[in-house]
Short mmCIF file of C-alpha atoms in Angstrom, two decimals:
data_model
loop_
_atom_site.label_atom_id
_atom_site.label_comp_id
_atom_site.label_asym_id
_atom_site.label_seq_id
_atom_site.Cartn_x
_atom_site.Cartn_y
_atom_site.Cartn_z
CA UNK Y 1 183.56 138.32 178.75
CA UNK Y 2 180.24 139.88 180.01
CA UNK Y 3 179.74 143.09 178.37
CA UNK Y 4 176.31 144.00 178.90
CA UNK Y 5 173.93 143.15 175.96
CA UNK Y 6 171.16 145.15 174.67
CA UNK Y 7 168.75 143.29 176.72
CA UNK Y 8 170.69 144.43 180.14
CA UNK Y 9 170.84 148.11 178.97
CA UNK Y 10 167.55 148.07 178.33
CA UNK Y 11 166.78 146.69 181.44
CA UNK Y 12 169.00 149.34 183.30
CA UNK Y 13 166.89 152.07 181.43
CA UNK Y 14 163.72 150.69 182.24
CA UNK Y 15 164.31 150.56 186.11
CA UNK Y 16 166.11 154.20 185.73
CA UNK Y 17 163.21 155.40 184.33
CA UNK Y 18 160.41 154.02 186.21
CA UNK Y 19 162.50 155.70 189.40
CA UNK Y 20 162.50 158.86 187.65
CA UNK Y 21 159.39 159.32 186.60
CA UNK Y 22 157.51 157.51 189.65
CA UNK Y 23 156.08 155.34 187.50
CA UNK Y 24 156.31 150.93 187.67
CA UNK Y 25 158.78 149.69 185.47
CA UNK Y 26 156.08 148.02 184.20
CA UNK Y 27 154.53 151.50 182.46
CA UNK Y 28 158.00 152.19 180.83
CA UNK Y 29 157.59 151.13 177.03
CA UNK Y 30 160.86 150.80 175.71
CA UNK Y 31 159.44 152.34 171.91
CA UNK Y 32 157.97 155.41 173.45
CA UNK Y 33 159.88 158.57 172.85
CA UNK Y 34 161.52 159.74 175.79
CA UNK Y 35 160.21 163.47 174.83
CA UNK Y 36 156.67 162.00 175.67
CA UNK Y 37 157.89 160.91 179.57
CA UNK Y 38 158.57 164.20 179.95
CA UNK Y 39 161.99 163.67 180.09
CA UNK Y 40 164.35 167.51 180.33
CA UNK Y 41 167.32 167.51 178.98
CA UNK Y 42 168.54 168.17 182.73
CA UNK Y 43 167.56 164.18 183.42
CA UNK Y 44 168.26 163.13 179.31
CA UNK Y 45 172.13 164.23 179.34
CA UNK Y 46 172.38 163.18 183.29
CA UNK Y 47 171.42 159.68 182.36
CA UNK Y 48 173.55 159.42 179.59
CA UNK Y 49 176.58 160.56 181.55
CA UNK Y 50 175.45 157.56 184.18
CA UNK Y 51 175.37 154.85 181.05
CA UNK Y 52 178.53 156.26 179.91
CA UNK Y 53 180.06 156.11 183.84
CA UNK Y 54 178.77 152.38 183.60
CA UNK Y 55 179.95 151.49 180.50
CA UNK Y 56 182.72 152.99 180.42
CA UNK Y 57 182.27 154.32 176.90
CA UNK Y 58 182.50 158.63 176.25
CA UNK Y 59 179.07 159.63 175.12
CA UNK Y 60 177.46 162.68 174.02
CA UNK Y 61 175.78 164.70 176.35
CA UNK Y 62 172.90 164.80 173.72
CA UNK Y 63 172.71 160.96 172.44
CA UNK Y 64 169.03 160.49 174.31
CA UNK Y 65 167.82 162.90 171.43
CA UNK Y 66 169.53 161.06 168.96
CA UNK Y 67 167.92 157.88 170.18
CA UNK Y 68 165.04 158.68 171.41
CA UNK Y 69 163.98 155.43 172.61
CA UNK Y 70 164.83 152.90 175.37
CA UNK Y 71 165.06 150.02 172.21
CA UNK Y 72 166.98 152.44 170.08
CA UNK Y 73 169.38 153.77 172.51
CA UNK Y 74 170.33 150.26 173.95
CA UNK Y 75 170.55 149.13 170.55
CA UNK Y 76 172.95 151.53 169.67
CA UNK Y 77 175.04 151.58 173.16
CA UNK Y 78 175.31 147.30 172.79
CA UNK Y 79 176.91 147.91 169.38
CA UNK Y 80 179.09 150.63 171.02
CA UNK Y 81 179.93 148.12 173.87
CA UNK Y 82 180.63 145.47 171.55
CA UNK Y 83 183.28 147.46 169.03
CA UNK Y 84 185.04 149.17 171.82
CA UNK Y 85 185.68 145.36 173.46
CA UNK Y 86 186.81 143.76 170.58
CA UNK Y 87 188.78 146.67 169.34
CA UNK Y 88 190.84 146.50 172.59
CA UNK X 1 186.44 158.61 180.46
CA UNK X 2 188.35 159.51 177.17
CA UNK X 3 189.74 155.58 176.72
CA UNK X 4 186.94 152.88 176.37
CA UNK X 5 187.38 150.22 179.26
CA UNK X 6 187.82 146.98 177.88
CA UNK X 7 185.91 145.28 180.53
CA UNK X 8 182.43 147.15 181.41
CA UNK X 9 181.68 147.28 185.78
CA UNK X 10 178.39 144.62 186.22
CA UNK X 11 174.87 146.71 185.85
CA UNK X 12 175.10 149.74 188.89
CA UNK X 13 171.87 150.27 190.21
CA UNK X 14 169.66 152.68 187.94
CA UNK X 15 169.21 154.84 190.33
CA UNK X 16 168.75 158.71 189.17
CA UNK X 17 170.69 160.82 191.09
CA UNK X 18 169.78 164.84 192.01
CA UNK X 19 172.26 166.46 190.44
CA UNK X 20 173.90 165.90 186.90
CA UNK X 21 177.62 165.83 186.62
CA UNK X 22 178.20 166.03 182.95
CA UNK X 23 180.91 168.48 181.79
CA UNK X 24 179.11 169.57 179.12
CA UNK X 25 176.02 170.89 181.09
CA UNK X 26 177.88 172.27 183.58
CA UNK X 27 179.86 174.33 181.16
CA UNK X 28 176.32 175.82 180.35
CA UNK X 29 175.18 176.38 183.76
CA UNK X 30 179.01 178.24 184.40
CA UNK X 31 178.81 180.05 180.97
CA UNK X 32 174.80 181.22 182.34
CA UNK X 33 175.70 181.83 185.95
CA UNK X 34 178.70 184.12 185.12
CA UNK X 35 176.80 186.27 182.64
CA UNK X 36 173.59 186.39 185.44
CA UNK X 37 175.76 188.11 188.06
CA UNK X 38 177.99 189.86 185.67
CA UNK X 39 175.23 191.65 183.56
CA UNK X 40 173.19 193.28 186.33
CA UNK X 41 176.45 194.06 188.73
CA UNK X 42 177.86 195.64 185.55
CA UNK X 43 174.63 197.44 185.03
CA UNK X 44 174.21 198.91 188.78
CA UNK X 45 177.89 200.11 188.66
CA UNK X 46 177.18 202.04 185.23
CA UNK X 47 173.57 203.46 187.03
CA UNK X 48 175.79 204.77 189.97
CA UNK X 49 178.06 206.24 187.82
CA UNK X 50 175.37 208.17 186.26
CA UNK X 51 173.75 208.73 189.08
CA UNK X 52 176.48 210.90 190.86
CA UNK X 53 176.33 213.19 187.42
CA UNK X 54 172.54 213.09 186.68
CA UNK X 55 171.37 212.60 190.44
CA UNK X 56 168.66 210.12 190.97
CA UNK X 57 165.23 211.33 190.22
CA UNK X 58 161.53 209.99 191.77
CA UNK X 59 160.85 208.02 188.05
CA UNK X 60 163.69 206.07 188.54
CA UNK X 61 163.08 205.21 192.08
CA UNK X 62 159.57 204.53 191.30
CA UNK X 63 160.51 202.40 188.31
CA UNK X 64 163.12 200.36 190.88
CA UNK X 65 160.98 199.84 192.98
CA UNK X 66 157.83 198.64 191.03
CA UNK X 67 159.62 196.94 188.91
CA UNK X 68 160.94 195.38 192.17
CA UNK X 69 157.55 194.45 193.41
CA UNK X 70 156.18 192.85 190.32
CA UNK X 71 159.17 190.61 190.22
CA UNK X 72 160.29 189.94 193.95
CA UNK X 73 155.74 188.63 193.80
CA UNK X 74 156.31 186.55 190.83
CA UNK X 75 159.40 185.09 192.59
CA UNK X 76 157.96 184.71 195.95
CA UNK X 77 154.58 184.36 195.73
CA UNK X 78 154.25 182.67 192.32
CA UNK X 79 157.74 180.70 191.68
CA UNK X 80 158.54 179.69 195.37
CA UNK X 81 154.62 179.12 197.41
CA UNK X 82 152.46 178.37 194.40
CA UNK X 83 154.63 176.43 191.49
CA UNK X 84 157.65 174.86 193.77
CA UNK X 85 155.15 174.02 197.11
CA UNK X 86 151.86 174.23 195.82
CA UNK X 87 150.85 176.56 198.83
CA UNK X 88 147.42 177.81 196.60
CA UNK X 89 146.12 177.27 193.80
CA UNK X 90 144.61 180.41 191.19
CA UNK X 91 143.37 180.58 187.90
CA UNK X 92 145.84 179.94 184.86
CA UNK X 93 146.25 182.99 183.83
CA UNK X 94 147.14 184.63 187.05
CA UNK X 95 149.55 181.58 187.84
CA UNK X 96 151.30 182.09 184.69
CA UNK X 97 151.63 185.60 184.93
CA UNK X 98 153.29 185.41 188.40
CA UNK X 99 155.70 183.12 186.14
CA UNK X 100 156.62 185.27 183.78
CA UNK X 101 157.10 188.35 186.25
CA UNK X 102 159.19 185.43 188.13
CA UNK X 103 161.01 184.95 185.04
CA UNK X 104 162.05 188.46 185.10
CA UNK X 105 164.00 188.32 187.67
CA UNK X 106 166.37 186.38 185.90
CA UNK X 107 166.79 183.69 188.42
CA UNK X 108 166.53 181.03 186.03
CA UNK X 109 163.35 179.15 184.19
CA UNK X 110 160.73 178.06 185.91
CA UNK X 111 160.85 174.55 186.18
CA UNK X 112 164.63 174.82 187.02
CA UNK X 113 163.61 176.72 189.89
CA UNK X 114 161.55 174.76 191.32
CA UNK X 115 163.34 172.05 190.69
CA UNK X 116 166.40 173.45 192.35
CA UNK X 117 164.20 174.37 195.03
CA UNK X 118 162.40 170.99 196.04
CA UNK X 119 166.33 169.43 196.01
CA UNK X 120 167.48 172.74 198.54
CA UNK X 121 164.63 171.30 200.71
CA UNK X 122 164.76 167.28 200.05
CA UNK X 123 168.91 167.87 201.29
CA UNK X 124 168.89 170.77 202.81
CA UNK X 125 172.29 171.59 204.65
CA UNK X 126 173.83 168.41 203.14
CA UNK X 127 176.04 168.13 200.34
CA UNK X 128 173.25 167.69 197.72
CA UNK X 129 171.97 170.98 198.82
CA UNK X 130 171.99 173.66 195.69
CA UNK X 131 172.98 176.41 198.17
CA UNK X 132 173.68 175.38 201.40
CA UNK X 133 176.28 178.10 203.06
CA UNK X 134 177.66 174.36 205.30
CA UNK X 135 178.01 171.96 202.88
CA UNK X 136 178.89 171.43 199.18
CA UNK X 137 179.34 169.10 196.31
CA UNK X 138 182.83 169.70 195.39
CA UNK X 139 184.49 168.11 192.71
CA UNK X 140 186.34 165.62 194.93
CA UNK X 141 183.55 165.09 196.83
CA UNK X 142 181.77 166.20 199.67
CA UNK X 143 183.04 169.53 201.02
CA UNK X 144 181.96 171.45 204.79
CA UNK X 145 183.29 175.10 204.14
CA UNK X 146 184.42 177.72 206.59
CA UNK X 147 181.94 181.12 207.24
CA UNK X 148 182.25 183.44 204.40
CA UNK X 149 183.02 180.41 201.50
CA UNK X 150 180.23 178.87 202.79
CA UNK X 151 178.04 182.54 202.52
CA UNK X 152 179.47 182.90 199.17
CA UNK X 153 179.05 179.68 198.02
CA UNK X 154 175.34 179.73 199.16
CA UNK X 155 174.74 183.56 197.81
CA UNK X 156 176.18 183.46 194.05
CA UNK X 157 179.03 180.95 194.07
CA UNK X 158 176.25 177.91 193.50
CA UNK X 159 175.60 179.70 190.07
CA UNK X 160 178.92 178.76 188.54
CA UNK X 161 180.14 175.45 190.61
CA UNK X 162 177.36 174.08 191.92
CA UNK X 163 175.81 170.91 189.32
CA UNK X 164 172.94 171.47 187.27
CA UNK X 165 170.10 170.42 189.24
CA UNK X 166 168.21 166.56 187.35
CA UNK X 167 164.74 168.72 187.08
CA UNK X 168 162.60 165.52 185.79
CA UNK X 169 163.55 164.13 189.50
CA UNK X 170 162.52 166.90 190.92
CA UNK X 171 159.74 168.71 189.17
CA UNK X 172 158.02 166.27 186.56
CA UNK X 173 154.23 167.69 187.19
CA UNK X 174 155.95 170.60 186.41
CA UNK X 175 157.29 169.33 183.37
CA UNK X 176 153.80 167.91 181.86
CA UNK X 177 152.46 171.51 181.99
CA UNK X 178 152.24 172.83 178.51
CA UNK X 179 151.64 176.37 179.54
CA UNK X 180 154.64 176.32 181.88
CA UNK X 181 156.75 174.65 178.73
CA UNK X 182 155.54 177.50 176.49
CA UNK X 183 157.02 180.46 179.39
CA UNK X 184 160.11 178.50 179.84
CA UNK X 185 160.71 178.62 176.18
CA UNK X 186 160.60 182.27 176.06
CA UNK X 187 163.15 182.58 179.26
CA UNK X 188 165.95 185.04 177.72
CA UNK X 189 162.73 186.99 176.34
CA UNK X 190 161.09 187.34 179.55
CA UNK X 191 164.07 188.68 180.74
CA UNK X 192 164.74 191.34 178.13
CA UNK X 193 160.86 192.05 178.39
CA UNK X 194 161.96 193.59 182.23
CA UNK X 195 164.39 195.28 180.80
CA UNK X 196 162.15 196.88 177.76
CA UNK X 197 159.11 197.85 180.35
CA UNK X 198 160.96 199.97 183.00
CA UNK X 199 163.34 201.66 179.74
CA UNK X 200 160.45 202.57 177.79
CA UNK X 201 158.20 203.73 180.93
CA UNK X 202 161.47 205.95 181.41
CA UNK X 203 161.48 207.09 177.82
CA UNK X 204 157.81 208.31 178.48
CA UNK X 205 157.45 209.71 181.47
CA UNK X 206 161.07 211.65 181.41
CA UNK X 207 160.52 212.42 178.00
CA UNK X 208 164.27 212.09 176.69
CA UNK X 209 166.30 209.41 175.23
CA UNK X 210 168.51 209.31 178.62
CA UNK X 211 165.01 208.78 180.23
CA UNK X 212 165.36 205.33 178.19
CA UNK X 213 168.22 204.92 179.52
CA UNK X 214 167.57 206.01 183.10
CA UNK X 215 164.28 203.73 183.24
CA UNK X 216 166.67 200.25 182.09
CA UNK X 217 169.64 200.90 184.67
CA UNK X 218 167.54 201.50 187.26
CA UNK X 219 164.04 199.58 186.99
CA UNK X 220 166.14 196.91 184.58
CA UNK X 221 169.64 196.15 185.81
CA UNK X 222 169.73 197.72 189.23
CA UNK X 223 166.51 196.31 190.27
CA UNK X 224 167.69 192.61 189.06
CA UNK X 225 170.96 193.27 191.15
CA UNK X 226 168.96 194.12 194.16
CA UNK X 227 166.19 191.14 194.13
CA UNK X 228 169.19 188.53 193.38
CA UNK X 229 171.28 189.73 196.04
CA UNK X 230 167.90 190.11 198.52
CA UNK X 231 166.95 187.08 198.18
CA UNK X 232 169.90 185.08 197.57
CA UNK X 233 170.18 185.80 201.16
CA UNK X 234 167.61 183.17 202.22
CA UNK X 235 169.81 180.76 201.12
CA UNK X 236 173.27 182.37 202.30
CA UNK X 237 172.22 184.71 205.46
CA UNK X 238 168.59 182.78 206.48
CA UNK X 239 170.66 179.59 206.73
CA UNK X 240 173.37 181.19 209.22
CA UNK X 241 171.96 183.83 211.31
CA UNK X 242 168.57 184.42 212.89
CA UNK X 243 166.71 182.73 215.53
CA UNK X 244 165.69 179.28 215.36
CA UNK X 245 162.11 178.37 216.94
CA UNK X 246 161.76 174.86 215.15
CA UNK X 247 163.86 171.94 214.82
CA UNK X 248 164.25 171.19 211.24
CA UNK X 249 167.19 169.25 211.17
CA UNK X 250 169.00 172.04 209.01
CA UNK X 251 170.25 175.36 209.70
CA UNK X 252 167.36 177.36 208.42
CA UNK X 253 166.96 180.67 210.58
CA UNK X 254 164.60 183.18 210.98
CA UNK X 255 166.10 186.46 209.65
CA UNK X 256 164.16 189.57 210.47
CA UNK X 257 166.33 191.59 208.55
CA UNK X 258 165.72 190.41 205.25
CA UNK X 259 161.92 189.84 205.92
CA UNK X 260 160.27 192.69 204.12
CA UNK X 261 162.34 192.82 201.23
CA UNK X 262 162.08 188.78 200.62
CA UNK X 263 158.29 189.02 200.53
CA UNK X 264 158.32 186.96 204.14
CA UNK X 265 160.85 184.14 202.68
CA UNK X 266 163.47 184.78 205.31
CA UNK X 267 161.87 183.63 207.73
CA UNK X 268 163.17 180.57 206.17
CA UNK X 269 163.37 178.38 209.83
CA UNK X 270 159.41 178.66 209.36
CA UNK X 271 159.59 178.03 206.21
CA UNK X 272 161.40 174.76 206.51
CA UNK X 273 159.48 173.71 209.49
CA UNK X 274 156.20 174.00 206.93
CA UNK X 275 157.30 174.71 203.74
CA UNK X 276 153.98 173.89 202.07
CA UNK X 277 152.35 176.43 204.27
CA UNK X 278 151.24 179.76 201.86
CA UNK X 279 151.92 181.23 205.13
CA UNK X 280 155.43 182.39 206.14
CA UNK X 281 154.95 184.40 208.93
CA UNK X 282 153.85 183.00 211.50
CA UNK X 283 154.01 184.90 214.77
CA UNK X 284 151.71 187.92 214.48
CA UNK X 285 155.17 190.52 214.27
CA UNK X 286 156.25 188.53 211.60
CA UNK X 287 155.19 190.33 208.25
CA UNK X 288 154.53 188.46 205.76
CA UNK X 289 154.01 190.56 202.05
CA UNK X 290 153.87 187.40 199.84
CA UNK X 291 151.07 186.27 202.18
CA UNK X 292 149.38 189.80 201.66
CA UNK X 293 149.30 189.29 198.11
CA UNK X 294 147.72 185.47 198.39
CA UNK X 295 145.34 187.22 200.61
CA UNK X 296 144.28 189.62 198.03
CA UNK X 297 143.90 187.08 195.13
CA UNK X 298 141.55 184.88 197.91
CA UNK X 299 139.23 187.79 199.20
CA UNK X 300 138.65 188.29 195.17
CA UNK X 301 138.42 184.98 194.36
CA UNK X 302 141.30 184.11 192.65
CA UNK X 303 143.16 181.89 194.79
CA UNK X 304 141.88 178.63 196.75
CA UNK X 305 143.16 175.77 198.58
CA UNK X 306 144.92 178.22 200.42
CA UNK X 307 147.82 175.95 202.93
CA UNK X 308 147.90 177.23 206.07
CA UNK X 309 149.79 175.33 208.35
CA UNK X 310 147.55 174.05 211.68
CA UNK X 311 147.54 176.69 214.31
CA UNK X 312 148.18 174.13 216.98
CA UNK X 313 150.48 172.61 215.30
CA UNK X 314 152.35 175.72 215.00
CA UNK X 315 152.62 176.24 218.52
CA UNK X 316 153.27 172.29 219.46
CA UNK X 317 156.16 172.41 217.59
CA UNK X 318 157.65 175.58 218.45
CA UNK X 319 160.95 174.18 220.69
CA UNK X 320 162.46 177.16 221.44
CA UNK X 321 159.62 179.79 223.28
CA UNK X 322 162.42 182.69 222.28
CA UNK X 323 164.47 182.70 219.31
CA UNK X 324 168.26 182.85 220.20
CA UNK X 325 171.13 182.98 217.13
CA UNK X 326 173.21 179.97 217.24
CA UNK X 327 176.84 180.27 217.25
CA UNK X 328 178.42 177.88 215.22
CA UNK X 329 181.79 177.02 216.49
CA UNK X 330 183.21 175.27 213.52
CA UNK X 331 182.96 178.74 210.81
#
């Protein structure tokens, strides 16, 4: 079993970010709002339908709003990851 | 998508991609394309209508057509050169209120336009291209249509099939610009604002409630009808027919047709060969309105940094000494 862990989302994030937003990955914190990026809800909803494509999970189109964080979003996505693999 | 795989793909490159392809955004951009070319088509048909019982008199022709000009400038010269290229640079104010008369024309917010824009010219005439009259995005992939899809596809049909364009990709200075936040807020409103001006400028100077009336058909709905369909064509028309003086590795032309009415942004083979250049036309018999304008705001002092692109360079890169049109054999 190697269902991605909070750590690898986060990871995934970080790097999707940093190419986003021209930045190094190293500038991306994962505890900053994504509102404060400048993140539009153009790039918010088409990133979450990428994690969703990746992890094969059906997200909303609005969950980057819900979490608004890199930490809190992975967080919640792991926990996702994890119930929907050992409810199968 | 609708069952949970039990066993998640290894981590996919995080790579952003230009377009979104969530349903639930496209259902919004469908839902706001149809009612965009529904509303004013809807609106010129009802004008006509009038019009052959009423006749057409000079305040609605002079609302059309400034009502025209203020909006076809804040597309051209104020959405297109200065906010999606960065061809000058002008006070705040006068920026922003090219913007807003931009955001009249009902062609979308701002930063969605320029986002959409920058992507038309990072692919343009490839698949990832918003409104390429070639190629498409198509839901099974990557789609070359025939002649008049393609036209259609590249005038209005983008509106309602094409994906939402990823705007942080694309236009993130835009994004950090509080002023530009605060006009994109207020979208829908600037829209109904064009509407309000030209009804109640009709109201006055005919001095009837049908004046109201006359002034919103025809400086509000039929003068959005005619700017879409005007300059949708440098997308459909200026990337089919016209001559083709520079090698751009698209299909941009030069259309002389559409010319005046775009402001200058048919010459869109120019365009694409320097499309930060403020200035669009570039042979002497090329006029060039939006440049007019960005003329006027530098001999008062309100623009600067004025692009222009290198005279020689112009000419050096000129391939073809005479513009010929290009049959395509595959339409």
């Amino acid at each position: 079993m190697q269902s991605p862990a909070a750590g690898d989302i986060r990871d995934w994030m970080v790097e999707y970010l940093a190419e986003l937003l021209g930045m190094g990955p190293t500038e991306i914190s994962t505890t900053t709002s994504f509102e404060v990026y400048g993140l539009d809800s153009t790039a918010a909803v088409g990133m979450s339908g990428d994690l969703s494509e990746w992890l094969g999970l059906k997200l909303d189109a609005d969950l980057a709003f819900e979490f608004p964080t890199i930490a809190s979003l992975a967080e919640h996505l792991a926990e996702r990851v994890r119930a929907s693999t050992s409810a199968s | 998508m609708t069952q949970a795989m039990p066993q998640p793909s290894p981590r996919p490159r995080a790579r952003p991609g230009p377009v979104v392809r969530v349903e639930a955004l496209m259902a919004a951009k469908r839902k706001l394309g149809l009612l965009t070319i529904w509303i004013p088509t809807l609106g010129t048909a009802l004008a006509i209508a009038l019009a052959l019982a009423w006749g057409v008199g000079p305040v609605e022709v002079g609302l059309l057509l400034g009502m025209y000009v203020v909006t076809m400038a804040g597309v051209e010269v104020g959405l297109h050169r200065q906010l999606a290229h960065g061809a000058f640079q002008s006070p705040l104010w006068l920026r922003d209120l090219l913007a807003v008369a931009g955001s009249m024309a009902a062609q979308g917010r701002v930063t969605y336009w320029a986002a959409t824009h920058r992507r038309h010219h990072v692919h343009s005439d490839r698949p990832e291209d918003p409104h390429s009259p070639h190629w498409r995005m198509g839901l099974e992939g990557e789609q070359h249509m025939g002649r008049l899809r393609g036209l259609w596809h590249a005038h209005m049909g983008n509106m309602v099939t094409g994906y939402p364009t990823n705007v942080t990709l694309f236009a993130r200075d835009l994004l950090k610009d509080a002023r530009i936040a605060r006009i994109d807020r207020f979208y829908f409103g600037w829209v109904l604002v064009g509407l309000v001006i030209p009804a109640a400028l009709g109201a006055m100077f005919i001095g009837t409630p049908t004046g109201a009336l006359k002034g919103l058909l025809w400086g509000g709905f039929v003068r959005i009808f005619l700017v879409h369909h005007i300059y949708f064509a440098n997308g459909s028309f200026s990337h089919m027919y016209g001559g083709r003086p520079y090698e751009t590795g698209d299909e941009s032309t030069n259309n002389p047709i559409f010319a005046v009415p775009t402001f200058g942004s048919a010459y869109q083979n120019n365009h694409h060969a320097f499309p930060a250049s403020a200035l669009l036309g570039l042979r002497w018999y090329q006029p060039d309105v939006g440049m007019w304008f960005i003329r006027t705001f530098e001999a008062l002092g309100l623009a600067w940094n004025v692009r222009r692109a290198p005279r020689e360079l112009v000419e050096a890169r000129r391939v073809r000494k005479h513009a010929h049109s290009r049959e395509k054999t595959d339409g």
